């Protein structure tokens, strides 16, 4: 299913629920986490509804690759890229309750900023 009408992140991607977007294109949307764990905390989601990383197949490999490259480009855009010294950011994909996943639409967390972080630290 490319759009799940009951899914929070599908609704955010469609603009039906407001969010602070930092990027939008045909395939992905990135927006600020409503409960940021770090100074910079952005979620990158595909517009396609995929519940978890476990639900990904070989055919999703190009999408997953582009999603990670987008994370890196957004880190550049948001001023948190790894440029040497003490700089850099963290990328997290939680999968299932055991992985701490709360929203069942695939997303990558992009976290950066001074420690301590509130969670995921
Ligand atoms: P997960 O735990 O599933 O990896 O991450 C879900 C993230 O979505 C959490 O960090 C949570 O704060 C964030 N989140 C949950 N609901 C909303 C919302 O309505 N808007 C935004 N921007 N973020 C949300
Ligand atoms: Zn969804």
mmCIF file of C-alpha atoms and ligand atoms in Angstrom:
data_model
loop_
_atom_site.group_PDB
_atom_site.id
_atom_site.type_symbol
_atom_site.label_atom_id
_atom_site.label_comp_id
_atom_site.label_asym_id
_atom_site.label_seq_id
_atom_site.Cartn_x
_atom_site.Cartn_y
_atom_site.Cartn_z
ATOM 1 C CA UNK A 1 0.000 0.000 0.000
ATOM 2 C CA UNK A 2 1.532 3.336 -0.946
ATOM 3 C CA UNK A 3 -0.706 5.399 1.342
ATOM 4 C CA UNK A 4 -2.277 4.092 4.550
ATOM 5 C CA UNK A 5 -5.158 6.388 5.561
ATOM 6 C CA UNK A 6 -4.683 5.414 9.219
ATOM 7 C CA UNK A 7 -0.961 6.129 9.293
ATOM 8 C CA UNK A 8 0.310 9.261 11.061
ATOM 9 C CA UNK A 9 3.361 9.675 8.827
ATOM 10 C CA UNK A 10 1.358 9.100 5.633
ATOM 11 C CA UNK A 11 -0.869 11.961 6.825
ATOM 12 C CA UNK A 12 2.168 14.148 7.537
ATOM 13 C CA UNK A 13 3.609 13.334 4.093
ATOM 14 C CA UNK A 14 0.284 14.294 2.502
ATOM 15 C CA UNK A 15 0.135 17.546 4.510
ATOM 16 C CA UNK A 16 -3.039 16.417 6.302
ATOM 17 C CA UNK A 17 -1.284 16.807 9.655
ATOM 18 C CA UNK A 18 1.002 19.809 10.088
ATOM 19 C CA UNK A 19 4.741 19.399 10.565
ATOM 20 C CA UNK A 20 7.861 21.497 10.250
ATOM 21 C CA UNK A 21 9.220 20.207 6.973
ATOM 22 C CA UNK A 22 12.873 20.663 6.107
ATOM 23 C CA UNK A 23 12.703 18.815 2.785
ATOM 24 C CA UNK A 24 10.117 17.483 0.361
ATOM 25 C CA UNK A 25 10.433 15.790 -3.015
ATOM 26 C CA UNK A 26 8.542 13.216 -5.089
ATOM 27 C CA UNK A 27 9.814 10.303 -3.034
ATOM 28 C CA UNK A 28 10.665 11.588 0.472
ATOM 29 C CA UNK A 29 9.617 14.057 3.150
ATOM 30 C CA UNK A 30 11.781 15.204 6.065
ATOM 31 C CA UNK A 31 10.408 17.041 9.075
ATOM 32 C CA UNK A 32 11.401 17.961 12.623
ATOM 33 C CA UNK A 33 10.583 15.457 15.358
ATOM 34 C CA UNK A 34 7.778 16.771 17.571
ATOM 35 C CA UNK A 35 9.642 15.588 20.680
ATOM 36 C CA UNK A 36 13.263 16.290 19.772
ATOM 37 C CA UNK A 37 15.905 14.244 21.577
ATOM 38 C CA UNK A 38 18.715 16.487 20.359
ATOM 39 C CA UNK A 39 19.162 20.056 19.110
ATOM 40 C CA UNK A 40 18.771 18.757 15.562
ATOM 41 C CA UNK A 41 16.283 15.880 15.293
ATOM 42 C CA UNK A 42 14.740 15.265 11.905
ATOM 43 C CA UNK A 43 12.763 12.301 10.578
ATOM 44 C CA UNK A 44 13.193 11.249 6.951
ATOM 45 C CA UNK A 45 10.361 9.157 5.515
ATOM 46 C CA UNK A 46 9.510 7.713 2.127
ATOM 47 C CA UNK A 47 6.102 8.790 0.812
ATOM 48 C CA UNK A 48 5.484 5.096 0.144
ATOM 49 C CA UNK A 49 3.985 3.419 3.190
ATOM 50 C CA UNK A 50 6.405 0.735 4.401
ATOM 51 C CA UNK A 51 5.714 -0.216 8.020
ATOM 52 C CA UNK A 52 9.193 -1.312 9.103
ATOM 53 C CA UNK A 53 12.671 -2.091 7.830
ATOM 54 C CA UNK A 54 11.694 -5.766 8.118
ATOM 55 C CA UNK A 55 9.024 -5.176 5.463
ATOM 56 C CA UNK A 56 11.636 -4.018 2.946
ATOM 57 C CA UNK A 57 12.542 -6.266 0.039
ATOM 58 C CA UNK A 58 15.382 -6.328 -2.478
ATOM 59 C CA UNK A 59 13.225 -4.113 -4.681
ATOM 60 C CA UNK A 60 13.292 -1.439 -1.943
ATOM 61 C CA UNK A 61 17.103 -1.310 -1.928
ATOM 62 C CA UNK A 62 17.302 1.717 -4.262
ATOM 63 C CA UNK A 63 14.763 3.595 -2.114
ATOM 64 C CA UNK A 64 16.698 2.777 1.059
ATOM 65 C CA UNK A 65 19.922 3.882 -0.572
ATOM 66 C CA UNK A 66 18.433 7.177 -1.691
ATOM 67 C CA UNK A 67 16.964 7.686 1.797
ATOM 68 C CA UNK A 68 20.393 7.386 3.412
ATOM 69 C CA UNK A 69 21.993 9.689 0.849
ATOM 70 C CA UNK A 70 19.196 12.193 1.563
ATOM 71 C CA UNK A 71 20.015 11.986 5.295
ATOM 72 C CA UNK A 72 23.589 12.934 4.485
ATOM 73 C CA UNK A 73 22.513 15.836 2.238
ATOM 74 C CA UNK A 74 20.110 17.085 4.917
ATOM 75 C CA UNK A 75 22.928 16.958 7.457
ATOM 76 C CA UNK A 76 24.826 19.277 5.086
ATOM 77 C CA UNK A 77 21.806 21.547 4.685
ATOM 78 C CA UNK A 78 21.143 21.709 8.434
ATOM 79 C CA UNK A 79 24.776 22.450 9.238
ATOM 80 C CA UNK A 80 25.509 19.228 11.098
ATOM 81 C CA UNK A 81 27.512 17.277 8.496
ATOM 82 C CA UNK A 82 30.743 15.506 9.337
ATOM 83 C CA UNK A 83 33.407 17.976 8.265
ATOM 84 C CA UNK A 84 36.235 16.775 10.475
ATOM 85 C CA UNK A 85 37.128 17.445 14.082
ATOM 86 C CA UNK A 86 34.287 16.769 16.543
ATOM 87 C CA UNK A 87 31.469 17.242 14.001
ATOM 88 C CA UNK A 88 28.978 14.643 12.833
ATOM 89 C CA UNK A 89 25.522 13.197 13.297
ATOM 90 C CA UNK A 90 23.724 9.944 14.133
ATOM 91 C CA UNK A 91 21.312 8.020 11.895
ATOM 92 C CA UNK A 92 18.880 5.611 13.600
ATOM 93 C CA UNK A 93 16.168 3.293 12.260
ATOM 94 C CA UNK A 94 14.166 1.676 15.065
ATOM 95 C CA UNK A 95 12.431 -1.567 14.090
ATOM 96 C CA UNK A 96 9.606 -3.134 16.097
ATOM 97 C CA UNK A 97 8.860 -2.781 19.810
ATOM 98 C CA UNK A 98 12.193 -4.416 20.628
ATOM 99 C CA UNK A 99 13.918 -1.658 18.666
ATOM 100 C CA UNK A 100 11.841 1.117 20.228
ATOM 101 C CA UNK A 101 9.703 1.820 17.142
ATOM 102 C CA UNK A 102 6.612 3.899 17.970
ATOM 103 C CA UNK A 103 5.356 4.889 14.519
ATOM 104 C CA UNK A 104 4.930 2.083 11.988
ATOM 105 C CA UNK A 105 5.953 3.950 8.858
ATOM 106 C CA UNK A 106 9.621 3.534 7.975
ATOM 107 C CA UNK A 107 11.723 6.501 9.042
ATOM 108 C CA UNK A 108 15.335 7.406 9.655
ATOM 109 C CA UNK A 109 16.163 9.666 12.588
ATOM 110 C CA UNK A 110 18.856 12.276 11.974
ATOM 111 C CA UNK A 111 20.249 13.460 15.299
ATOM 112 C CA UNK A 112 22.971 15.977 16.042
ATOM 113 C CA UNK A 113 24.011 18.611 18.508
ATOM 114 C CA UNK A 114 25.604 19.004 21.878
ATOM 115 C CA UNK A 115 25.312 16.136 24.403
ATOM 116 C CA UNK A 116 23.536 15.064 26.463
ATOM 117 C CA UNK A 117 20.634 13.991 24.276
ATOM 118 C CA UNK A 118 17.316 13.180 25.924
ATOM 119 C CA UNK A 119 17.063 9.686 24.456
ATOM 120 C CA UNK A 120 18.797 7.715 21.710
ATOM 121 C CA UNK A 121 21.961 9.227 23.197
HETATM 122 P P1 LIG B 1 10.237 5.779 16.474
HETATM 123 O O1 LIG B 1 10.213 5.608 17.973
HETATM 124 O O2 LIG B 1 9.054 5.136 15.827
HETATM 125 O O3 LIG B 1 11.553 5.400 15.850
HETATM 126 O O4 LIG B 1 10.149 7.331 16.238
HETATM 127 C C1 LIG B 1 8.949 8.015 16.086
HETATM 128 C C2 LIG B 1 9.254 9.472 16.297
HETATM 129 O O5 LIG B 1 8.158 10.201 15.800
HETATM 130 C C3 LIG B 1 9.432 9.851 17.763
HETATM 131 O O6 LIG B 1 10.737 10.403 17.947
HETATM 132 C C4 LIG B 1 8.329 10.875 18.011
HETATM 133 O O7 LIG B 1 8.734 11.947 18.818
HETATM 134 C C5 LIG B 1 7.978 11.333 16.601
HETATM 135 N N1 LIG B 1 6.593 11.732 16.427
HETATM 136 C C6 LIG B 1 5.487 11.060 16.902
HETATM 137 N N2 LIG B 1 4.370 11.704 16.528
HETATM 138 C C7 LIG B 1 4.760 12.790 15.809
HETATM 139 C C8 LIG B 1 4.050 13.849 15.158
HETATM 140 O O8 LIG B 1 2.814 13.928 15.155
HETATM 141 N N3 LIG B 1 4.791 14.794 14.520
HETATM 142 C C9 LIG B 1 6.161 14.747 14.498
HETATM 143 N N4 LIG B 1 6.803 15.737 13.836
HETATM 144 N N5 LIG B 1 6.865 13.766 15.094
HETATM 145 C C10 LIG B 1 6.175 12.805 15.742
HETATM 146 ZN ZN1 LIG B 2 2.412 5.417 6.403
#
